Short mmCIF file of C-alpha atoms in Angstrom, two decimals:
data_model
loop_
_atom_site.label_atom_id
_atom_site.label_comp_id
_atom_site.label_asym_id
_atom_site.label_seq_id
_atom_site.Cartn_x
_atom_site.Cartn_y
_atom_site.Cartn_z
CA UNK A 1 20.41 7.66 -56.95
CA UNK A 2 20.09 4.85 -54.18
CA UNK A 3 17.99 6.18 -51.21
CA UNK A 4 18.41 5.49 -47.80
CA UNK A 5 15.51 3.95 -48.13
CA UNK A 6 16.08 1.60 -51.14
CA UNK A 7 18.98 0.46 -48.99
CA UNK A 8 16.89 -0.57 -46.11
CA UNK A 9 13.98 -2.42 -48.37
CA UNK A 10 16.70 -4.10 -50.20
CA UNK A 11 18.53 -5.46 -47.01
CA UNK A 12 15.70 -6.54 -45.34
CA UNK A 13 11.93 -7.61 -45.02
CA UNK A 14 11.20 -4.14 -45.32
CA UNK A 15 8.54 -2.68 -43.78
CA UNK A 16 7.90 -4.97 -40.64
CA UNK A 17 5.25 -5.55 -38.37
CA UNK A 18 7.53 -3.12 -36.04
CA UNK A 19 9.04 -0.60 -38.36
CA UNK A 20 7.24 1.36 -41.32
CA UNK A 21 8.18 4.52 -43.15
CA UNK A 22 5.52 7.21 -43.72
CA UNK A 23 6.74 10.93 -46.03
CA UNK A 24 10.38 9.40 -45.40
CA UNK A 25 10.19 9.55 -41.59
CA UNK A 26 10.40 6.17 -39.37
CA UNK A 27 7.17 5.22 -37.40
CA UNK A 28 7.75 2.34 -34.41
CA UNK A 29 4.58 0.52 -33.32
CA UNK A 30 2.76 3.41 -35.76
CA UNK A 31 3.56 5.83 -33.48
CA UNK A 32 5.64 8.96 -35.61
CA UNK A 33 8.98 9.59 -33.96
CA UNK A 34 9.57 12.82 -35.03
CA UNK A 35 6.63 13.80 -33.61
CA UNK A 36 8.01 12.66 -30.12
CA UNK A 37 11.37 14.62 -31.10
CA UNK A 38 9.27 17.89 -32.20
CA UNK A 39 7.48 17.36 -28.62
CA UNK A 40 10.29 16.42 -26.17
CA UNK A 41 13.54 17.23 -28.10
CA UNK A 42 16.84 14.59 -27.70
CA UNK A 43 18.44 12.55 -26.21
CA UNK A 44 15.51 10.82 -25.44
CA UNK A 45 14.51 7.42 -23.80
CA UNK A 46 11.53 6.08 -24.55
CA UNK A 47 9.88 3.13 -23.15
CA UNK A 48 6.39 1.51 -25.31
CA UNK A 49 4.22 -0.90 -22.57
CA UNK A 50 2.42 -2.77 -24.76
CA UNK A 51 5.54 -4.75 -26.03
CA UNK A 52 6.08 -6.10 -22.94
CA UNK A 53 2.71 -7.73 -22.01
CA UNK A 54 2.95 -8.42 -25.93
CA UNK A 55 6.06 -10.20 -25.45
CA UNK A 56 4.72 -12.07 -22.46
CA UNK A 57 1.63 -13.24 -23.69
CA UNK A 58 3.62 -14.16 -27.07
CA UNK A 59 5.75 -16.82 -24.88
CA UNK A 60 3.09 -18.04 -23.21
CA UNK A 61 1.39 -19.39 -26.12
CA UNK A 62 4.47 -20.92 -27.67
CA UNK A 63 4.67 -23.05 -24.51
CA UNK A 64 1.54 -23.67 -24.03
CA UNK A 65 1.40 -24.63 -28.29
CA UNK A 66 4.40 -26.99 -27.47
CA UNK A 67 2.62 -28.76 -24.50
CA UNK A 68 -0.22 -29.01 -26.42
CA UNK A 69 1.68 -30.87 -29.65
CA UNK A 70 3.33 -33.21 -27.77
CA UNK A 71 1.59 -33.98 -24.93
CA UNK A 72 3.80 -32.55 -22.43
CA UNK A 73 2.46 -33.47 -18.65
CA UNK A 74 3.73 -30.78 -16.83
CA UNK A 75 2.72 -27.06 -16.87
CA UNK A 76 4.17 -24.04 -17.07
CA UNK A 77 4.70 -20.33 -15.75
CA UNK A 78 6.21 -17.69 -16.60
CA UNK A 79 8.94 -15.59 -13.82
CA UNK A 80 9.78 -11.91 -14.85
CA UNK A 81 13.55 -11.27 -14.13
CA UNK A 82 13.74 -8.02 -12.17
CA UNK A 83 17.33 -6.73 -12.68
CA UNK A 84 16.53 -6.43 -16.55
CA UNK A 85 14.61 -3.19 -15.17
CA UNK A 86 13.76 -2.33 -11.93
CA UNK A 87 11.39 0.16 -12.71
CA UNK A 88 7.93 0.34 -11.65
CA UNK A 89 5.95 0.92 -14.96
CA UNK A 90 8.41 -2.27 -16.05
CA UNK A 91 7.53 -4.63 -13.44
CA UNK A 92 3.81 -3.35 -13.13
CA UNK A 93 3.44 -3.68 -16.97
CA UNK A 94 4.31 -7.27 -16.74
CA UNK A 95 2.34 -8.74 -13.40
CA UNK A 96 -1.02 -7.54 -15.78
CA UNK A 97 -0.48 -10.79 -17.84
CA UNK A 98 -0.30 -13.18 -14.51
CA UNK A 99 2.71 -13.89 -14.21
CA UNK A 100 5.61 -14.24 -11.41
CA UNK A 101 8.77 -12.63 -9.89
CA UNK A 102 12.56 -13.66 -10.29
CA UNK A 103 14.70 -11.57 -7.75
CA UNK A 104 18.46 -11.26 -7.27
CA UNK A 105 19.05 -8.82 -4.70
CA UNK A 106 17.84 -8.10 -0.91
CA UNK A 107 17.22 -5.07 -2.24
CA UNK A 108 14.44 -6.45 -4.88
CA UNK A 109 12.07 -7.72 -1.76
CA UNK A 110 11.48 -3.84 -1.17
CA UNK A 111 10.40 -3.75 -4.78
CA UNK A 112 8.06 -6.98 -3.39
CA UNK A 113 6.95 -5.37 -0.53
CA UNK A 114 5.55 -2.47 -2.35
CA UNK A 115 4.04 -4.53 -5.05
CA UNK A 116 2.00 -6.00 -2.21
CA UNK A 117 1.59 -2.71 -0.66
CA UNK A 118 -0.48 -1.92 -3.85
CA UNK A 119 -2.37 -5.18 -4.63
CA UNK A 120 0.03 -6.03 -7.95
CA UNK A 121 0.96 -9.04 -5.74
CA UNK A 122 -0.69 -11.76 -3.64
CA UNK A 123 0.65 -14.04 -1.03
CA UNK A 124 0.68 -16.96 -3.34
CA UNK A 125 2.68 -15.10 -5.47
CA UNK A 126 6.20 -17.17 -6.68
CA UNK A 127 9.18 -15.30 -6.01
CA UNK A 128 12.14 -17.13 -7.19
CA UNK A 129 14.74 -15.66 -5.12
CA UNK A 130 18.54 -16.44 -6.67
CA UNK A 131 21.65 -15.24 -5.78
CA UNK A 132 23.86 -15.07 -3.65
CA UNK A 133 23.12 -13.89 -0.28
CA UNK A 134 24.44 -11.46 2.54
CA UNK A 135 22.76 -11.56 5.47
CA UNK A 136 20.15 -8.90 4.49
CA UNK A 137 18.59 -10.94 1.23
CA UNK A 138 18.63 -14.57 3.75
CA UNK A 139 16.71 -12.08 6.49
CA UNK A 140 14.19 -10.71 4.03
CA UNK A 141 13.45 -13.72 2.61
CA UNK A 142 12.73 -15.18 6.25
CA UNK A 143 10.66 -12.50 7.21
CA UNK A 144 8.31 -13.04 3.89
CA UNK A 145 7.92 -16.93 4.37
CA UNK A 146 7.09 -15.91 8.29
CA UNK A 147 4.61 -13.69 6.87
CA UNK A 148 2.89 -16.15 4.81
CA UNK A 149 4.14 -15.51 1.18
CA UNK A 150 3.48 -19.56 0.58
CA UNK A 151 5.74 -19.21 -2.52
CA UNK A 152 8.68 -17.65 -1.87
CA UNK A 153 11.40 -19.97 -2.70
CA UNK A 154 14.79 -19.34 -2.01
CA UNK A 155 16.83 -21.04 -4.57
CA UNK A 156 20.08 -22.42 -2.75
CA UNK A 157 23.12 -20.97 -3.89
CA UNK A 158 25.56 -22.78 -1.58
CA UNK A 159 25.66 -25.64 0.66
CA UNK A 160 25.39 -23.40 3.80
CA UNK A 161 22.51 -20.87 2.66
CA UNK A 162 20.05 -23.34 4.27
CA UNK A 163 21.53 -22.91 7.68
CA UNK A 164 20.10 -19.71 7.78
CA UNK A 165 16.51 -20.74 7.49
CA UNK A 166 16.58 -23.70 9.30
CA UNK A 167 17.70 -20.98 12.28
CA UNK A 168 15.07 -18.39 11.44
CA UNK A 169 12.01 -19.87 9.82
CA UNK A 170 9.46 -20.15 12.32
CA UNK A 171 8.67 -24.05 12.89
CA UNK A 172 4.89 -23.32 12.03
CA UNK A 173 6.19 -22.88 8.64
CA UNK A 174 5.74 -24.87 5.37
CA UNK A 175 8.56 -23.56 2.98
CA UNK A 176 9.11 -24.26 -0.42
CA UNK A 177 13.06 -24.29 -1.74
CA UNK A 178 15.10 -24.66 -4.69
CA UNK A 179 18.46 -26.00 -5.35
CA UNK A 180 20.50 -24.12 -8.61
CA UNK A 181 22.85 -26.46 -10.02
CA UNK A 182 26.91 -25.04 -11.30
CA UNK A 183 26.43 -25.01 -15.17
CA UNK A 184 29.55 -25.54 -17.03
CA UNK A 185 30.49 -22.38 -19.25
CA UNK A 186 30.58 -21.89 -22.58
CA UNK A 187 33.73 -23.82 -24.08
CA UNK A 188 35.17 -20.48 -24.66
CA UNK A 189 34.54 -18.72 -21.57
CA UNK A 190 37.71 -17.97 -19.20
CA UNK A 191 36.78 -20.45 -17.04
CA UNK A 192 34.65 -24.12 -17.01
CA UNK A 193 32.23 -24.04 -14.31
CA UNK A 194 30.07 -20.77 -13.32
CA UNK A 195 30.71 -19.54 -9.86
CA UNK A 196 26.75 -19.83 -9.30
CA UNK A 197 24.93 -22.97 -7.62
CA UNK A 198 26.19 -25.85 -5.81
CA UNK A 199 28.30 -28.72 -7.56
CA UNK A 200 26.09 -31.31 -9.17
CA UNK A 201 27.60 -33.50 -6.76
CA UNK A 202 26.44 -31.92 -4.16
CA UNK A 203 22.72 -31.78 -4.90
CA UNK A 204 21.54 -34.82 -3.26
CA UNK A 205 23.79 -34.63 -0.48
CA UNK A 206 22.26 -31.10 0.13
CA UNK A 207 18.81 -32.86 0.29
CA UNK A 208 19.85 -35.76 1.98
CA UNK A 209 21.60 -33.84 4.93
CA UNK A 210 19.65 -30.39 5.53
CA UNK A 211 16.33 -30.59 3.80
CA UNK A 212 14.96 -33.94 4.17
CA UNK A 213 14.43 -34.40 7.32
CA UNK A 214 13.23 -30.90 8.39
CA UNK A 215 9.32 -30.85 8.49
CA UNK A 216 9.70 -26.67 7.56
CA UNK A 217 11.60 -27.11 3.98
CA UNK A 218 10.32 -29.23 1.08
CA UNK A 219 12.61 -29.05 -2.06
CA UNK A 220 10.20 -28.35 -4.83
CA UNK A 221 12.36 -26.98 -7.94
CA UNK A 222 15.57 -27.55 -9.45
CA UNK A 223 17.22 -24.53 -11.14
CA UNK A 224 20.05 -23.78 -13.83
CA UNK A 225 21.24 -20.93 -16.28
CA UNK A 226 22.68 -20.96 -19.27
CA UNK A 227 24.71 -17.79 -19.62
CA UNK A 228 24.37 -18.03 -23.07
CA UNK A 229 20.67 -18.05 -23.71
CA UNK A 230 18.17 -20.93 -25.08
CA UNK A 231 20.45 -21.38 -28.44
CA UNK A 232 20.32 -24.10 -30.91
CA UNK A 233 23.87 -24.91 -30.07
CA UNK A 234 25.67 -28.45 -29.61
CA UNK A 235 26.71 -26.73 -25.66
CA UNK A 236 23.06 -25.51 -25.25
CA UNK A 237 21.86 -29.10 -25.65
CA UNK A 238 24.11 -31.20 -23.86
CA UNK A 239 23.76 -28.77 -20.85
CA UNK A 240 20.33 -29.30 -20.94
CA UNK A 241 20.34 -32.79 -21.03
CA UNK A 242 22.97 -33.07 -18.16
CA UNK A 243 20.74 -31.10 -16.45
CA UNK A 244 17.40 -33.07 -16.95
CA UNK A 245 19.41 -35.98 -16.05
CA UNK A 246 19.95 -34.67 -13.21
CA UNK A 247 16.25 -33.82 -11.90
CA UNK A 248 15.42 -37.42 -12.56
CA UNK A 249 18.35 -38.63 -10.47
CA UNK A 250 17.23 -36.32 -7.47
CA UNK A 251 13.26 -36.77 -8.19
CA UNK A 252 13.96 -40.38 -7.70
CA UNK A 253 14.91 -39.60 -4.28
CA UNK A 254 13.03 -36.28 -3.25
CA UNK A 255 9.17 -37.25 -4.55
CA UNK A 256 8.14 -33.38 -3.34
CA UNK A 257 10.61 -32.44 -5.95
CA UNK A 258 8.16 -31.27 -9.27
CA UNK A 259 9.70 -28.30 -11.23
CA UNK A 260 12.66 -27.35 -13.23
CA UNK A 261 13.61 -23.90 -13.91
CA UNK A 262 15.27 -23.20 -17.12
CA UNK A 263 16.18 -20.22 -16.34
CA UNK A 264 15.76 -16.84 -18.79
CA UNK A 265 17.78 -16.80 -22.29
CA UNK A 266 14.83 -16.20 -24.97
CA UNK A 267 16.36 -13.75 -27.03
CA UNK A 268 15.42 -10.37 -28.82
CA UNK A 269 15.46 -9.08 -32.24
CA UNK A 270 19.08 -7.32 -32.77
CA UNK A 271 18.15 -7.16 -36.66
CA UNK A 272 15.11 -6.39 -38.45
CA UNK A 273 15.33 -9.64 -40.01
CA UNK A 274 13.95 -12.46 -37.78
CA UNK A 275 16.71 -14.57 -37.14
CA UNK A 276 15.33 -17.24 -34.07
CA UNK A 277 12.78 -19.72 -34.55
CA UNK A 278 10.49 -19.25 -31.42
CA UNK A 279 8.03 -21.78 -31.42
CA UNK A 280 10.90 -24.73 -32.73
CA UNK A 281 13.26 -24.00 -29.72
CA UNK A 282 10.56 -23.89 -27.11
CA UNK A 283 8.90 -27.31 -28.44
CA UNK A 284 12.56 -28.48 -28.85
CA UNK A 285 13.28 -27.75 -25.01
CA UNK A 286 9.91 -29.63 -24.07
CA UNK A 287 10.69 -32.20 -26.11
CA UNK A 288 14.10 -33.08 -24.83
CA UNK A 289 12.90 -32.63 -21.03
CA UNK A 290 10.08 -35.25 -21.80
CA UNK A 291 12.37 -37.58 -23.51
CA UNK A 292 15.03 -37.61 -20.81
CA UNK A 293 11.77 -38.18 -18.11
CA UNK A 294 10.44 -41.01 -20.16
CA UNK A 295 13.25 -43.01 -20.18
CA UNK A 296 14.50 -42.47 -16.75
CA UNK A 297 10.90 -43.26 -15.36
CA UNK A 298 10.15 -40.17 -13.72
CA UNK A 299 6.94 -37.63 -14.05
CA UNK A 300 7.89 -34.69 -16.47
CA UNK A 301 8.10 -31.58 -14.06
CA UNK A 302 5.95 -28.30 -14.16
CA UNK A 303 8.59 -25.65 -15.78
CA UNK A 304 9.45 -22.28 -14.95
CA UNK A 305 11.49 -19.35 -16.82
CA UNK A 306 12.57 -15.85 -15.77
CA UNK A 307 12.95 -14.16 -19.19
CA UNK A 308 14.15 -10.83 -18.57
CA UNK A 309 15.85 -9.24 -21.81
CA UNK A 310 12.72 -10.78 -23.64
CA UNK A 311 10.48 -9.22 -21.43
CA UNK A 312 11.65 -5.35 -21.86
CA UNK A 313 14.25 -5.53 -24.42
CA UNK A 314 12.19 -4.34 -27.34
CA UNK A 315 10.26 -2.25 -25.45
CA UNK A 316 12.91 0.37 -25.32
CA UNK A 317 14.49 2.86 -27.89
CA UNK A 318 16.95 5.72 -27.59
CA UNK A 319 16.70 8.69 -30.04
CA UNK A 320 19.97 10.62 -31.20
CA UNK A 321 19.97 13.80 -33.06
CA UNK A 322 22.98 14.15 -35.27
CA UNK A 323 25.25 17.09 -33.92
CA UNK A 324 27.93 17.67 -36.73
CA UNK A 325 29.71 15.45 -39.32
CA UNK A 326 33.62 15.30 -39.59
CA UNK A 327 35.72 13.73 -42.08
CA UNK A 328 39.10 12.26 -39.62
CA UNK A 329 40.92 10.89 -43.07
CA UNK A 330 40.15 10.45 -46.42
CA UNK A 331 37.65 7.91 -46.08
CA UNK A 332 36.64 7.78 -41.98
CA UNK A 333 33.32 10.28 -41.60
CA UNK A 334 31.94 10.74 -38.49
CA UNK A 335 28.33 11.60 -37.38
CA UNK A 336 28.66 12.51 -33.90
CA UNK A 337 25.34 12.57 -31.35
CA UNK A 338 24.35 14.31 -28.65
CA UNK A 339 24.86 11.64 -26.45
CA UNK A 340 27.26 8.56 -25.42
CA UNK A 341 27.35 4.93 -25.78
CA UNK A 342 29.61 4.09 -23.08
CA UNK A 343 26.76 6.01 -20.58
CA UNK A 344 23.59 5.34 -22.62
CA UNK A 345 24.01 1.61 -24.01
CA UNK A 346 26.68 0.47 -22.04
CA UNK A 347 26.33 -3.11 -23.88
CA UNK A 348 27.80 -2.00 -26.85
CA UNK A 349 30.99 -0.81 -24.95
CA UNK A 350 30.93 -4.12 -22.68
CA UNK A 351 29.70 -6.47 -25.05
CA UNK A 352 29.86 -5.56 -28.40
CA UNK A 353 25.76 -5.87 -28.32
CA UNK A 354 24.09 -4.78 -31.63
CA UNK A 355 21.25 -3.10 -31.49
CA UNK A 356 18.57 -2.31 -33.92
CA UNK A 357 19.94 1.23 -35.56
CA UNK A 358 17.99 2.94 -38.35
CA UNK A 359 17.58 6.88 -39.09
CA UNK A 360 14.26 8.87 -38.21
CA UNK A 361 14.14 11.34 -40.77
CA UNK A 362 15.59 11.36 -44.55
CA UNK A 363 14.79 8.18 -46.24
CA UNK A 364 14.48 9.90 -49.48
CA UNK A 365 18.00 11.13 -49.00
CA UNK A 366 21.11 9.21 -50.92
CA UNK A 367 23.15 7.11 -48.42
CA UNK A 368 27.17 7.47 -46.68
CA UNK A 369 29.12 5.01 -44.97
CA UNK A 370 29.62 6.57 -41.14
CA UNK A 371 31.15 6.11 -38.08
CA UNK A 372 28.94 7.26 -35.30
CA UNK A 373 30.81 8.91 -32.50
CA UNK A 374 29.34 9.65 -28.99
CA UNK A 375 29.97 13.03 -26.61
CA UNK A 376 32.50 11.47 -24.08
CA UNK A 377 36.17 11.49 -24.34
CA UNK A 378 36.74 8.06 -24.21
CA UNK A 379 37.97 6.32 -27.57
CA UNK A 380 35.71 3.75 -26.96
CA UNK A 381 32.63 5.76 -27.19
CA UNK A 382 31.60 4.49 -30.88
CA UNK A 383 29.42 2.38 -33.23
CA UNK A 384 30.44 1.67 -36.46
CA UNK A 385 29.05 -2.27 -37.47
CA UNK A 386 25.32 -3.36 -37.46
CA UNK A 387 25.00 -7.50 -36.60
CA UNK A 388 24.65 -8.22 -40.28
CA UNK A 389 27.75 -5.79 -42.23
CA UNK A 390 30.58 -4.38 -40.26
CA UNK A 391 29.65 -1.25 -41.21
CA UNK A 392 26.92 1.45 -40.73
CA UNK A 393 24.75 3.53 -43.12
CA UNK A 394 22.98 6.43 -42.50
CA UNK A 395 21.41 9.33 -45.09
CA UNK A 396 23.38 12.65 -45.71
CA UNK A 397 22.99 15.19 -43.37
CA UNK A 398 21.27 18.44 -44.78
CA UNK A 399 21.57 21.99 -43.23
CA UNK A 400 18.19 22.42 -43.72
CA UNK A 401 16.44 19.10 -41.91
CA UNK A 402 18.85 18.03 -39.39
CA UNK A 403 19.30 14.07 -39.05
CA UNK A 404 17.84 12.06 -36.15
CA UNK A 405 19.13 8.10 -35.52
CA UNK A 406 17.26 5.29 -33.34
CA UNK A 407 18.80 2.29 -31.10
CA UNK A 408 15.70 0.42 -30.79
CA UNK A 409 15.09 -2.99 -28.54
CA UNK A 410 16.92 -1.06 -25.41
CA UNK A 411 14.98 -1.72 -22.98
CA UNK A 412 16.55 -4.22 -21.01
CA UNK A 413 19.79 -3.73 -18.70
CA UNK A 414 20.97 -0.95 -20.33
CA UNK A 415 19.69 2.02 -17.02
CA UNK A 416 20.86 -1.35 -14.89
CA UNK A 417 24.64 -1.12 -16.07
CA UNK A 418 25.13 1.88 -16.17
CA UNK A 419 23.28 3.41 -13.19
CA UNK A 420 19.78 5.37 -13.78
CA UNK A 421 21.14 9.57 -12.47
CA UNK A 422 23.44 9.79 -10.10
CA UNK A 423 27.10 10.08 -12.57
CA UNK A 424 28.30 9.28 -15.90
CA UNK A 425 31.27 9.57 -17.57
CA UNK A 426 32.67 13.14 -18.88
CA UNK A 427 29.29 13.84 -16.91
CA UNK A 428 27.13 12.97 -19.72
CA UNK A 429 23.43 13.92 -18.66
CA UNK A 430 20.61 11.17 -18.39
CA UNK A 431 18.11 11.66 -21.17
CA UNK A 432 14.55 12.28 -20.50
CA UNK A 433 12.95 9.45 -20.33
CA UNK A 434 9.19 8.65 -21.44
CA UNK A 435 6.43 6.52 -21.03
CA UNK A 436 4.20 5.37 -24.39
CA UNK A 437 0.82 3.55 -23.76
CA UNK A 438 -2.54 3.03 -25.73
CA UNK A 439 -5.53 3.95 -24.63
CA UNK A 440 -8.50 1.28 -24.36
CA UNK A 441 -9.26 3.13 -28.49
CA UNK A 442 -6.11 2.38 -29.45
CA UNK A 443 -4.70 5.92 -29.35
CA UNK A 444 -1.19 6.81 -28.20
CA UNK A 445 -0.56 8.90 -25.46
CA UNK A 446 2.67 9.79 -23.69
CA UNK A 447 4.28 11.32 -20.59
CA UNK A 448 8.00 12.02 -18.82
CA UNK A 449 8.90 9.71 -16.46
CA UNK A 450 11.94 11.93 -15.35
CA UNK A 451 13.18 15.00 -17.22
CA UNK A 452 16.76 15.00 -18.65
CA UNK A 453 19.26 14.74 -15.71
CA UNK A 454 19.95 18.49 -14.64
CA UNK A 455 23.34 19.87 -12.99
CA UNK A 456 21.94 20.71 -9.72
CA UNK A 457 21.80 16.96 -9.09
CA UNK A 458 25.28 16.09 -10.34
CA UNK A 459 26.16 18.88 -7.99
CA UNK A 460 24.61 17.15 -5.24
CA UNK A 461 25.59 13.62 -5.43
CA UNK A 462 29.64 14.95 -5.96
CA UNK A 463 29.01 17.01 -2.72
CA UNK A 464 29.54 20.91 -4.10
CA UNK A 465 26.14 21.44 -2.86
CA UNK A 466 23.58 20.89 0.18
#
């Protein structure tokens, strides 16, 4: 018979530098799952730290390999995108590999403040603040450059954010700011322009009229997003290029103007098989911004991105066990787990995301075509295609060793959608949650970050209890 496992090896680059298979049980980063299951039970949501200063450090030599090759002038840094995950091991994890903060919210410069609070931080520190702000994220912001955080930079969402600075900012104060530019959507999208940034229009008006003139403010950084991600696409590259254009049409005019931020977009693996060529887009994007400099005469600016997803995403993985299999029709079986979709990867409700999906236990087992089905009520609560087949495999169950699955490359967005506690749907529990490090010897070790969500809580929060 076919195994489970001949299926996988004959699929794909099988094993990977990510994924091996020891006495028919999955191992992630070496470390054996079912030892994790045997130790904390399921649901479970685990979270491995050395991807993410892995992934970090990985980016940050593709750019720096790029510059290199083609002798790119400017330099570049690298901005962590907070609302991929919020959470302190996440953003802690990262600021070890020097690097910067992109925030979104008013909300995020309490996250700041306590970052300081414990040294992760300095005062020279970038924040990139986007968005677009009530009074509370305009206030914060004020009160940090008053403070002396040299590098926080607003990033202007609308023609009238300034106002607020120009108000508030002491006039002792040297501030840095940013301008993000409207991107036109994706040719499909429901609508052309994104309802972020000012018209392109309106940039050097902007300048002209509130910024240049006004000894506090120096505009320092240009900024777009591409909702799609860095893709080798005909609407990636033409975007890019309008934008470029751009810069050199307001650097021309504003000489404090040096950097460009491109935004985040570096995508994860959603397949064992590598699908994105790293280093070519990255040199690609460097070469097209020095092109478009050279021939318009201007310096090549100092580049910034605030990679999020690539910064967490595969640090994450949710384990399943498989409850109970049941046959709907003649040919639709369902394995259903002992959790949800819609509440645990709310992406693949939303968005239709893929994730990486491959069983824990019983590689050695023969193979079925599935549906898997998760706990809620909702109709919607399913996953039944991988990115490559629009379908799903998984081994037999057996009464004897019951069946565990893994979503792997969770990590980013997924708490962020659908709310960390508090209250799910059909009041689906959170799943424990744990941490995985290595120690300085290169041996695992583990601990709960919270336990699975209990009913006391949920109790609490819908007001039956004190």
């Amino acid at each position: 018979m076919d195994t489970y496992h001949d299926l996988i090896s004959q699929t794909f680059d099988f094993p990977s530098q990510e994924f091996t298979v020891e006495q028919s049980e999955l191992r992630f980063h070496d470390i054996p799952l079912m030892d994790l299951i045997q130790k904390h039970g399921t649901p479970l949501r685990l979270t491995y730290l050395p991807k993410i200063s892995s992934n970090i450090q990985r980016a940050k030599q593709w750019f720096q390999q790029g510059i290199e090759k083609i002798g790119y002038q400017g330099s570049y840094t690298y901005c962590y995108c907070t609302k991929a995950s919020h959470f302190a091991f996440v953003v802690e994890e990262a600021l070890k590999n020097d690097i910067h903060i992109e925030t979104s919210s008013g909300y995020d410069m309490h996250i700041i403040r306590a970052l300081y609070g414990k040294g992760k931080i300095k005062k020279d520190t970038y924040i990139i603040a986007n968005g677009f702000k009530r009074e509370r994220y305009k206030r914060y912001l004020t009160e940090f450059m008053n403070d002396g955080f040299v590098n926080c930079m607003p990033i202007l969402d609308n023609l009238n954010e300034i106002d607020y600075y120009k108000e508030h900012v002491r006039d002792d104060v040297r501030a840095n700011l940013g301008i993000r530019l409207a991107s036109d959507e994706e040719p499909r999208f429901q609508f052309y322009t994104s309802r972020l940034g000012v018209r392109y229009a309106d940039a050097i008006p902007l300048y002209e009229e509130k910024i240049k003139e006004d000894p506090r403010f120096e505009l320092t950084m240009l900024h777009y997003f591409i909702n799609t991600g860095i893709k080798d696409t005909s609407y990636y590259w033409s975007e890019l290029r309008r934008f470029v254009h751009k810069y050199c049409e307001l650097r021309k005019v504003c000489p404090t103007l040096h950097t460009i931020d491109i935004g985040g977009g570096l995508p994860i693996q959603t397949s064992i098989q590598p699908e994105y060529d790293y280093p070519y887009m990255i040199e690609e994007v460097l070469r097209t911004i020095q092109r478009i400099c050279r021939e318009e005469g201007v310096p090549e600016p100092h580049i910034f991105t605030e990679f999020g997803i690539f910064t967490v995403g595969e640090s994450g993985a949710h384990i399943y066990s498989i409850l109970d299999e049941k046959l709907q029709n003649d040919k639709e079986l369902w394995y259903m787990i002992d959790g949800s979709f819609i509440t645990n990867l709310p992406d693949t409700w939303a968005l239709n995301q893929r994730f990486i999906m491959l069983a824990l236990n019983g590689w050695e087992r023969s193979y079925k075509k599935i549906q898997l089905g998760g706990m809620t009520c909702d109709s919607q609560d399913y996953y039944n295609a991988e990115k490559h087949i629009y379908q799903v495999f998984l081994p037999e169950q057996s009464p004897q060793k019951p069946l565990y699955v893994g979503f792997f490359h969770t990590g980013a967005y997924q708490e962020q959608l659908s709310g960390y506690g508090g209250i799910k749907h059909c009041l689906i529990p959170a799943p424990k949650h744990i941490i995985i490090d290595r120690n300085e010897d290169g041996t695992v070790r583990d601990w709960e970050f919270a336990p699975e969500q209990d009913p006391e809580s949920m109790m609490r929060i819908l007001g039956y209890t004190e």
